[in-house]
Short mmCIF file of C-alpha atoms in Angstrom, two decimals:
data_model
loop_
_atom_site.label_atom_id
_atom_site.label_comp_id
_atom_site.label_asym_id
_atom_site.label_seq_id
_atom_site.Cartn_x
_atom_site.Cartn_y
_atom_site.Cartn_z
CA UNK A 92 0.00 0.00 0.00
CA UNK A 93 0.89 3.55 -0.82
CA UNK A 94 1.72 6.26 1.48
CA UNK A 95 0.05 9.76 2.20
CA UNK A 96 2.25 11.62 4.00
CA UNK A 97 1.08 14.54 5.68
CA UNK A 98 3.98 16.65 6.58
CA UNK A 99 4.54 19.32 9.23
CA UNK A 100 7.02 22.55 8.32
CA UNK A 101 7.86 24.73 10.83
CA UNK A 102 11.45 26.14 9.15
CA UNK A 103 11.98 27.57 6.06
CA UNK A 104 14.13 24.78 4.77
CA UNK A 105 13.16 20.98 4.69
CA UNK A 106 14.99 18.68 6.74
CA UNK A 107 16.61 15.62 5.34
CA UNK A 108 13.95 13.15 6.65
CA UNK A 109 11.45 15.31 5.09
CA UNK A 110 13.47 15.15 1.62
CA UNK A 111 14.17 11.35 1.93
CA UNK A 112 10.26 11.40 2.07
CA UNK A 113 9.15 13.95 -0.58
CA UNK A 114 11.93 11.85 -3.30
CA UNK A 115 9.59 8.88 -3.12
CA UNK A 116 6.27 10.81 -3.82
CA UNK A 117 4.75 11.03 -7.29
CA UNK A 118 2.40 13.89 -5.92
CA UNK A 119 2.94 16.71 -3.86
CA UNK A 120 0.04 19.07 -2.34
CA UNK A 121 0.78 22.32 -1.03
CA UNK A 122 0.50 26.20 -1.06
CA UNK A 123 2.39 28.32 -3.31
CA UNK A 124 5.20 28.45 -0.80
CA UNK A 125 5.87 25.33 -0.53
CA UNK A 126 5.80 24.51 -4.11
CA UNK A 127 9.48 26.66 -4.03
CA UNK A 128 11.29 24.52 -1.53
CA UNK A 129 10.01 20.97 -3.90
CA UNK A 130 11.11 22.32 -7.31
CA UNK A 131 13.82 20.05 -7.35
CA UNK A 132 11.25 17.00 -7.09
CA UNK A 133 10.55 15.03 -10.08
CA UNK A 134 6.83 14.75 -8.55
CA UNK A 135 3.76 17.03 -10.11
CA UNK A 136 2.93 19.67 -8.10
CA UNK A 137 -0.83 20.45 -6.79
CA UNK A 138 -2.11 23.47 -4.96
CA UNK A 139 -4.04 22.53 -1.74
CA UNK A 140 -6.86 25.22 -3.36
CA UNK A 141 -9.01 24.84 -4.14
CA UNK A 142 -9.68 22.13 -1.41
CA UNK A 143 -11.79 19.71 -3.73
CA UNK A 144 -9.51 19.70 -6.42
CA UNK A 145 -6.46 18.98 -4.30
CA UNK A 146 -8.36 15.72 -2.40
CA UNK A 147 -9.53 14.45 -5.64
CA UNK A 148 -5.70 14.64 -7.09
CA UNK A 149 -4.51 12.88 -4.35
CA UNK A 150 -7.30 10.29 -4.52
CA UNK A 151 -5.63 9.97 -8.17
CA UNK A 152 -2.78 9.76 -7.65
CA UNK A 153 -2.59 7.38 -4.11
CA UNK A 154 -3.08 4.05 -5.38
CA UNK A 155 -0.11 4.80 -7.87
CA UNK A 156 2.27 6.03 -5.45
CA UNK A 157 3.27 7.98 -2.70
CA UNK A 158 1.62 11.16 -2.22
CA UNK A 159 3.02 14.13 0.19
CA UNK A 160 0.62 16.85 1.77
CA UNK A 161 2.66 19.54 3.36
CA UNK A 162 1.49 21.74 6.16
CA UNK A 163 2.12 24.39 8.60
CA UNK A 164 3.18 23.41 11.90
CA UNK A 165 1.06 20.75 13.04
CA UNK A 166 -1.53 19.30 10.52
CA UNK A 167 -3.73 17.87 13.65
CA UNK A 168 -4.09 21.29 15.27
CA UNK A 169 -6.60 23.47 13.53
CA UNK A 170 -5.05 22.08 10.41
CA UNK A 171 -5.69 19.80 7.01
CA UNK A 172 -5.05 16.35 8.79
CA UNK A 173 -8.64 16.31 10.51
CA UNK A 174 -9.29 16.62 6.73
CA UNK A 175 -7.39 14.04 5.18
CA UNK A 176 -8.28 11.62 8.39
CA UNK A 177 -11.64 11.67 7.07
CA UNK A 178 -11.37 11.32 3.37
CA UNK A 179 -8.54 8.78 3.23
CA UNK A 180 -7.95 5.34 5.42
CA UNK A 181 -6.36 5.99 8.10
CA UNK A 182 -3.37 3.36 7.68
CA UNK A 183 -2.27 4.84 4.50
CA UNK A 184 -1.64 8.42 6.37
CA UNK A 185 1.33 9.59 8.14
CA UNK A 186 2.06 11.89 10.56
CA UNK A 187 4.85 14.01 10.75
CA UNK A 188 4.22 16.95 12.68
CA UNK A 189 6.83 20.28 12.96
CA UNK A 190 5.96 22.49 16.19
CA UNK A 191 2.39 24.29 16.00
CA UNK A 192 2.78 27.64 14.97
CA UNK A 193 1.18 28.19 18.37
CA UNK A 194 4.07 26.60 20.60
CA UNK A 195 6.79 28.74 18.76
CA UNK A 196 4.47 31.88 19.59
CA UNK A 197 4.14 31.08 23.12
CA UNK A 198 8.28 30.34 22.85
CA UNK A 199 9.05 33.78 21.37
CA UNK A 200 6.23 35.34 24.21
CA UNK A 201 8.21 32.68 27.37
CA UNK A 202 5.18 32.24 28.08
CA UNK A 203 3.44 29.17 29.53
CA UNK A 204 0.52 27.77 26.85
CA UNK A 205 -0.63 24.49 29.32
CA UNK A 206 -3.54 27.11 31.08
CA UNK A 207 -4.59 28.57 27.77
CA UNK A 208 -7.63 28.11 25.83
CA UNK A 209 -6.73 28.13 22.13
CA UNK A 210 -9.54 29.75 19.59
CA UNK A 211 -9.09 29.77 15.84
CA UNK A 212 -10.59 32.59 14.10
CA UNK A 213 -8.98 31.81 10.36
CA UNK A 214 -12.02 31.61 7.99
CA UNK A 215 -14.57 31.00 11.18
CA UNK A 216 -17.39 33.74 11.66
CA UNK A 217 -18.34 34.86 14.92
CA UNK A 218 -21.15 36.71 15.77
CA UNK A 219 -19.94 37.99 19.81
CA UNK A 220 -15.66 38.34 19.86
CA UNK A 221 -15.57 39.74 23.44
CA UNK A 222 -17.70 36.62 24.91
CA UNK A 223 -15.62 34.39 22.91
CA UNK A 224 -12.13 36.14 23.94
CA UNK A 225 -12.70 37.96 27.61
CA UNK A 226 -14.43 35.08 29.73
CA UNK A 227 -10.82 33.01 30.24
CA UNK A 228 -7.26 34.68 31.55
CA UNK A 229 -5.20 33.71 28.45
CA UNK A 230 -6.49 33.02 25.59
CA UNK A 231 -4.16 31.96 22.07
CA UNK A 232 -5.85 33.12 18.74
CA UNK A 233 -5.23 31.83 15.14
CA UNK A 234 -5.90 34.90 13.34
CA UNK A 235 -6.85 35.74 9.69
CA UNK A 236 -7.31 39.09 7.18
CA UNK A 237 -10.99 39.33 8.77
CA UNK A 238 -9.85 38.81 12.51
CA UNK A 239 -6.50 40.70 12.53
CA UNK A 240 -5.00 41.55 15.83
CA UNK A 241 -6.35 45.33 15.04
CA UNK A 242 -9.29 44.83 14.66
CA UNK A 243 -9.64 42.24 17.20
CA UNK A 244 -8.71 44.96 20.36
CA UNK A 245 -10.66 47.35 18.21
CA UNK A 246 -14.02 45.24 18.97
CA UNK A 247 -13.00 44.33 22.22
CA UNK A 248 -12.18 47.90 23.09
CA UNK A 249 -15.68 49.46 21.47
CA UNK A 250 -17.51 46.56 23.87
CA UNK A 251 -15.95 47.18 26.91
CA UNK A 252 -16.01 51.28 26.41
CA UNK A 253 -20.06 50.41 25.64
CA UNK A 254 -20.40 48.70 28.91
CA UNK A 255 -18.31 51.17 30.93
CA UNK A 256 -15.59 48.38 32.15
CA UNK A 257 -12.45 51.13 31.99
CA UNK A 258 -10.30 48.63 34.00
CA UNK A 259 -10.11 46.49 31.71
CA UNK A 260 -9.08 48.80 29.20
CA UNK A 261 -6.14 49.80 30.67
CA UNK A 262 -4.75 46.29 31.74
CA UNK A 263 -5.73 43.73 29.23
CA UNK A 264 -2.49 43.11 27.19
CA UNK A 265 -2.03 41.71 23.77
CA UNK A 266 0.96 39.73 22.65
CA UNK A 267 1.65 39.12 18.90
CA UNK A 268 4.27 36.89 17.56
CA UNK A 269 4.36 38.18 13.64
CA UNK A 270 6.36 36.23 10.80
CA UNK A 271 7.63 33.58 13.24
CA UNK A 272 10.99 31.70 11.65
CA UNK A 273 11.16 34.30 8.93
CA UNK A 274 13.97 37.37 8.83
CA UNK A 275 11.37 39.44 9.57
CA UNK A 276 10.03 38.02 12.60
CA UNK A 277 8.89 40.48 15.48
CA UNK A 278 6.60 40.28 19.10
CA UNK A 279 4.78 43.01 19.64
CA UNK A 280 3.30 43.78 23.48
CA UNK A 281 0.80 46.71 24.09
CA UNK A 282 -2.54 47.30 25.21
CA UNK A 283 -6.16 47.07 23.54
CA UNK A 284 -5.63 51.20 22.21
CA UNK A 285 -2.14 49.99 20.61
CA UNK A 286 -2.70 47.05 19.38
CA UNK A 287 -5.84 48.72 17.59
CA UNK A 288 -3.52 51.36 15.87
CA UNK A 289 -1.32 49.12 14.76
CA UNK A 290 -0.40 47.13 11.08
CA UNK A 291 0.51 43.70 11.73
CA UNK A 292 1.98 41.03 9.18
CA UNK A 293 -0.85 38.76 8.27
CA UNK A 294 0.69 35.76 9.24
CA UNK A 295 0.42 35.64 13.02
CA UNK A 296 -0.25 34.85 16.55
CA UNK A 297 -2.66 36.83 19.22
CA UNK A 298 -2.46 35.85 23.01
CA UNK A 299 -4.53 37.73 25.22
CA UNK A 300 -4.29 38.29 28.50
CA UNK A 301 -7.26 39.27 31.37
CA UNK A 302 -6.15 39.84 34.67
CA UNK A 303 -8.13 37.34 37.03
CA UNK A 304 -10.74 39.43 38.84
CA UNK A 305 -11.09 37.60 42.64
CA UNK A 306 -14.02 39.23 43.91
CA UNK A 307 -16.09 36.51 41.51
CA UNK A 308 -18.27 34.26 42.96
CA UNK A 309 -17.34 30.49 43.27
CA UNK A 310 -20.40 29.18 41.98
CA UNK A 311 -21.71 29.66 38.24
CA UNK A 312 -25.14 29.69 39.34
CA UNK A 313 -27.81 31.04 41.93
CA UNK A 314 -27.22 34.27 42.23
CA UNK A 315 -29.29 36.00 44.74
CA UNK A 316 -30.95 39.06 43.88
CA UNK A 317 -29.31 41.27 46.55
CA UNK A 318 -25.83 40.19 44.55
CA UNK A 319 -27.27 41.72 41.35
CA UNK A 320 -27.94 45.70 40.57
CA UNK A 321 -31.48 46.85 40.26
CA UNK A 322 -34.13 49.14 40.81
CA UNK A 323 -37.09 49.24 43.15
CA UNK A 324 -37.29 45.73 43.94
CA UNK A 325 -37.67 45.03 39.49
CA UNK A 326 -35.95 41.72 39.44
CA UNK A 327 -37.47 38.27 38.64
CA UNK A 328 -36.75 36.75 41.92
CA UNK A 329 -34.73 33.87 42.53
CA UNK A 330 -37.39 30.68 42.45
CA UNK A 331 -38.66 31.79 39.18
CA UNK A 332 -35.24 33.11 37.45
CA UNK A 333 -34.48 28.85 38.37
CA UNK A 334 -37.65 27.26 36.66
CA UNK A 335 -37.58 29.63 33.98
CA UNK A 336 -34.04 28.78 33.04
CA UNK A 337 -35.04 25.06 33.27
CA UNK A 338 -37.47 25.81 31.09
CA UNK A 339 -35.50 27.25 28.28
CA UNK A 340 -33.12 24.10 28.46
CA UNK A 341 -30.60 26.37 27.15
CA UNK A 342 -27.81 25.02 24.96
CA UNK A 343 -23.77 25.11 25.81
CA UNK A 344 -23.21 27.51 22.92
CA UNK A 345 -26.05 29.44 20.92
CA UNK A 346 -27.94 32.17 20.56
CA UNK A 347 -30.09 33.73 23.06
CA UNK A 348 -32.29 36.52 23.52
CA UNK A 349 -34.05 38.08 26.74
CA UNK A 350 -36.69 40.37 26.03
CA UNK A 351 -37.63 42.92 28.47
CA UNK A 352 -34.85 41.59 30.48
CA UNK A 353 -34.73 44.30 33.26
CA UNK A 354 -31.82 44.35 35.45
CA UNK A 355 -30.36 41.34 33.34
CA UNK A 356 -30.80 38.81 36.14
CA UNK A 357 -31.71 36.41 33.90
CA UNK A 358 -29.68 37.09 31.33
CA UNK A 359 -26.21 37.59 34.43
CA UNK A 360 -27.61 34.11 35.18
CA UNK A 361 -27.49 32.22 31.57
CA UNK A 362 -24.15 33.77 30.52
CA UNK A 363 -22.65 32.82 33.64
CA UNK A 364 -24.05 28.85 33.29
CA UNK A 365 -23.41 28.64 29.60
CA UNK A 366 -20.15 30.91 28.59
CA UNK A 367 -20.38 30.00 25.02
CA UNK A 368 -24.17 31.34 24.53
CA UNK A 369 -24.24 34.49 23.39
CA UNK A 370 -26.86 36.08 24.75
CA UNK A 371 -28.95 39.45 24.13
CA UNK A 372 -30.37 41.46 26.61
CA UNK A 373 -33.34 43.69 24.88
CA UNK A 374 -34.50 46.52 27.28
CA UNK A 375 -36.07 49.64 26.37
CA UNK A 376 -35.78 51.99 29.77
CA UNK A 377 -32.47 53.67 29.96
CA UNK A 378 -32.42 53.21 33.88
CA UNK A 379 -32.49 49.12 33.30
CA UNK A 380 -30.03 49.09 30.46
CA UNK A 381 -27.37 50.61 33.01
CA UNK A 382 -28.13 48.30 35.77
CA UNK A 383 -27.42 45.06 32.84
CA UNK A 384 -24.20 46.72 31.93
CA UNK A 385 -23.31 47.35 35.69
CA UNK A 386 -24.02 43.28 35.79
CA UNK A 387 -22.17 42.77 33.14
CA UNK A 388 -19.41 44.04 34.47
CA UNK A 389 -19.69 42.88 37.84
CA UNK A 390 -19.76 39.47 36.64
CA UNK A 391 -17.38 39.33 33.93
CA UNK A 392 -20.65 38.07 31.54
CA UNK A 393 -19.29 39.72 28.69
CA UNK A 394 -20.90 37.04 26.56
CA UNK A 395 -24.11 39.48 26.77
CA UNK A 396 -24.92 42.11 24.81
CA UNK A 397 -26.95 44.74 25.91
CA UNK A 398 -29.30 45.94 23.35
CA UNK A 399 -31.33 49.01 23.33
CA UNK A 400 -34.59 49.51 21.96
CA UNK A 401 -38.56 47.95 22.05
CA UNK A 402 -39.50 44.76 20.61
CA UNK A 403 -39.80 43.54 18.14
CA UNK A 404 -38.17 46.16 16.28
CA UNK A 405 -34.60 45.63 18.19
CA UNK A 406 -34.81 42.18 17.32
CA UNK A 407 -34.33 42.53 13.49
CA UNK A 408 -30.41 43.48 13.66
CA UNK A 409 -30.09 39.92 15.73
CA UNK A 410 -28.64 37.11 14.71
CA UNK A 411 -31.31 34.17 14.85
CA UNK A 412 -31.83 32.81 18.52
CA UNK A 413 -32.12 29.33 20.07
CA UNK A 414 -33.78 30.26 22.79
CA UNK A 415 -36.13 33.18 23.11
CA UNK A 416 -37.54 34.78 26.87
CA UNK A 417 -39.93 37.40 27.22
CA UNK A 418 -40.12 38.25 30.36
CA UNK A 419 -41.87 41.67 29.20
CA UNK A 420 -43.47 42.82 26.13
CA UNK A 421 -44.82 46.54 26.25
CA UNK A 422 -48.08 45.39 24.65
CA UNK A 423 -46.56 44.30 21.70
CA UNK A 424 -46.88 40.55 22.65
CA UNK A 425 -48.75 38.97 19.18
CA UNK A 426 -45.77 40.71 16.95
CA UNK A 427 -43.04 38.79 19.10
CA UNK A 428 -44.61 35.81 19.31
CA UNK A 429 -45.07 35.75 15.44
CA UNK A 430 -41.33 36.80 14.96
CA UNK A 431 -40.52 34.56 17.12
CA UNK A 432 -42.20 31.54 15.38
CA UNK A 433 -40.37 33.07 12.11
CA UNK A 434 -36.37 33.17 13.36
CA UNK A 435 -36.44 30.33 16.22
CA UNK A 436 -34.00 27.64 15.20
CA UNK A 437 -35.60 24.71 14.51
CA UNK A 438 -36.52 22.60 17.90
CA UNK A 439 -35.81 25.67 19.62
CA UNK A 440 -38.10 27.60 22.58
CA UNK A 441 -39.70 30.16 23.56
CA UNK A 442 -40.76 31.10 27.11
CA UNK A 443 -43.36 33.90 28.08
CA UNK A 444 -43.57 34.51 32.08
CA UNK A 445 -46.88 36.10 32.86
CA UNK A 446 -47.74 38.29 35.72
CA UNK A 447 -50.94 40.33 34.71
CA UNK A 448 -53.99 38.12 33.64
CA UNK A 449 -53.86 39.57 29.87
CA UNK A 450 -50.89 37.93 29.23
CA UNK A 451 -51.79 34.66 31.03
CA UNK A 452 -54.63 34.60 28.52
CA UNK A 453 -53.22 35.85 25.54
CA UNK A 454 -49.93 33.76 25.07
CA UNK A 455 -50.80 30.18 25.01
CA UNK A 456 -53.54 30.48 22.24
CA UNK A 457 -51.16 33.11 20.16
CA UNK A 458 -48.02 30.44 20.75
CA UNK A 459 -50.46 27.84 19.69
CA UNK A 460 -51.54 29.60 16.14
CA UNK A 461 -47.59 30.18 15.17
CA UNK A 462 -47.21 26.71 15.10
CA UNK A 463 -45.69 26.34 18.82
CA UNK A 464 -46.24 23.23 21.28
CA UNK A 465 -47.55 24.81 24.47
CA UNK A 466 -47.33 23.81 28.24
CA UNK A 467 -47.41 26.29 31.25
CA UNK A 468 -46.77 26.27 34.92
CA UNK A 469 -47.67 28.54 37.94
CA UNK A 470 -45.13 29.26 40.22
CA UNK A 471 -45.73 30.53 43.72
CA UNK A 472 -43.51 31.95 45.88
CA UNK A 473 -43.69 31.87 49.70
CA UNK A 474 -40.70 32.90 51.91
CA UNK A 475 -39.94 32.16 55.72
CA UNK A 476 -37.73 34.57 57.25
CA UNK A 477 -35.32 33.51 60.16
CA UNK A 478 -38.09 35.44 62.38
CA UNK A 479 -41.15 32.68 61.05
CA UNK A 480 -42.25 36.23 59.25
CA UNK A 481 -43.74 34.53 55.45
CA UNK A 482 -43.57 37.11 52.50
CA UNK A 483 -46.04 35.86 49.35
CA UNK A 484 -45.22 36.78 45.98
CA UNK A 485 -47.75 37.62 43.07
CA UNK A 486 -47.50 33.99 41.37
CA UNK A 487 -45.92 33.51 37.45
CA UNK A 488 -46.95 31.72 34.77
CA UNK A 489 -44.26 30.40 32.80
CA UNK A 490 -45.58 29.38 29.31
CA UNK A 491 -43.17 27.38 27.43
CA UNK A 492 -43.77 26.92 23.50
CA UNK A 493 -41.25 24.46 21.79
CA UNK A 494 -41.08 24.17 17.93
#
């Protein structure tokens, strides 16, 4: 049987194992750069783009001969051996890795990589960067054209400025290791406002660094409402913040959107449980909106995005949700159910608490005609204090529609 060698290059020579391999090969796959240091090969040449093109030449060219794929760094970290592992049998494929473009970053920064939490960003949309890159201390980012360094601390800088967190500002650092093993290579260190000013090389690696923030509670959920800030007593109090967070069965990582959400308790809550949900707070009074980005900050939920503005107008500049909870309409209940029923992922849900009677009436039979499969619950709250004193609450119906 025929080899496919998939081979890691960290330097800009080739090494005389990796010669002794590319002599035997009949076909060698690569990017433009590579094709210079294999010139002197007698085998054809084949550009690893376009992708398709490139796996059906080597599916050619395999059962004649040896065929080479050659690769950055490591091909199994963020790179075309996942590819190849699942196109090709796995006992025709070899391995031989260079170091990751990440470990030589991390060598040039002397900085310790075993705590960090590696994201890729080359040719992967996101829709939040700051909930992505802020919720960890160190954090090691494969960067491309789209998600340059610059612009990277410029979205991370316009968030934090929008939320009021000037700390972090000032002492979030950025390291960038540019051109590594090149002539040219450089490591630049600065803040967010430097970084964001600056022109990098486009080949590159971003680490970013949070300072740890100890006042942070030990728990990721239960927050009591005398931890969170808010106004007059206008927070959904703890029992039903808990069932209506079991209701919405909220996924790891998602979209979510809170509408009406207040003081953010709920939303403080789900970010905090699930830091790969992005989640959207809606709120239309100015008063709330500061109390969610007080939260925000508090907690370190920077996965949340406050949003300002009535539904469902606010909602159309969202991305498409997962999970949707109104927890307050302003009368305009029918429109955001039918929106709703219109951008909920498929199998997703929807959960309307009700307090006044209206809205105990009104939602089930509008979830109902958008296509929605309804159940509801009433919750009633009754609290002992240490003195045997027992406060009732006005009891909420939580009205859960799934798709």
């Amino acid at each position: 049987m025929f080899k496919l060698f998939v081979i890691g290059v960290a330097d800009p020579v080739l090494s005389a194992r990796q010669e002794s391999l590319l002599a035997t090969c009949t076909l060698i796959v690569g990017t433009r750069r590579f094709e210079l240091l294999t010139d002197r090969f007698s085998a054809t040449f084949q550009y690893i783009t376009p992708l398709a093109e490139a796996l059906a030449a080597i599916a050619l060219y395999l059962p004649q001969g040896n065929v080479a794929v050659l690769a950055s760094g490591d091909p199994l970290f963020y790179g075309i051996g996942r590819r190849l592992l699942a196109e090709f049998p796995a006992e025709a494929i070899e391995i031989h890795p260079a170091l990751s473009s990440v470990q030589r970053a991390c060598a040039l920064f002397r900085l310790p990589w075993d705590d960090a939490v590696v994201v890729s960003l080359h040719g992967r949309p996101c829709s939040h960067l700051p909930g992505l890159l802020l919720g960890h201390g160190k954090h090691l980012v494969l960067t491309d054209a789209d998600h340059s360094p610059a612009r990277i601390a410029g979205k991370l800088l316009k968030y934090l400025q929008s939320i009021g967190e000037t700390d972090l500002v000032q002492t979030i650092r950025m390291l960038v290791a540019e051109n590594i093993g090149l002539p040219n290579e450089r490591v630049f260190r600065g803040t967010l406002r430097e970084a964001a000013i600056r022109q990098f090389a486009e080949l590159n690696i971003l680490c970013l660094l949070v300072p740890e923030s100890p006042g942070l509670p030990n728990f990721t959920f239960g927050l009591g409402e005398d931890d969170l800030f808010h106004s007059r007593g206008l927070i959904t109090k703890n029992e039903v913040r808990a069932t209506t967070l079991h209701a919405l069965r909220l996924p790891p990582a998602g979209i979510f959107w809170d509408i009406g959400a207040g003081s953010g308790s709920l939303s403080i809550e789900a970010a905090r449980a699930n830091p790969r949900l992005t989640v959207y707070a809606v709120e239309q009074k100015d008063e709330e909106l500061q109390n969610i980005k007080k939260n925000i900050v508090k907690f370190r939920s920077f996965n949340i995005v406050p949003v300002a503005g009535t539904a469902p107008e606010a909602l159309d500049r969202l991305p498409s949700p997962d999970r949707i909870f109104v927890g307050g309409s302003g009368g305009s209940l029918p429109a955001i159910v039918e929106l709703a029923a219109d951008r909920l992922a498929e199998g997703g849900i929807l959960v309307v608490n009700g307090v006044i009677d209206r809205t105990v009436r009104e939602a089930p039979p509008l979830m109902k005609k958008f296509g929605f499969t309804v159940s509801s619950s009433v919750i009633s709250v009754t609290r002992t204090e240490p003195d045997g004193e027992e406060r009732r609450f006005n009891p909420i119906t939580i009205m859960t529609g799934r798709r």
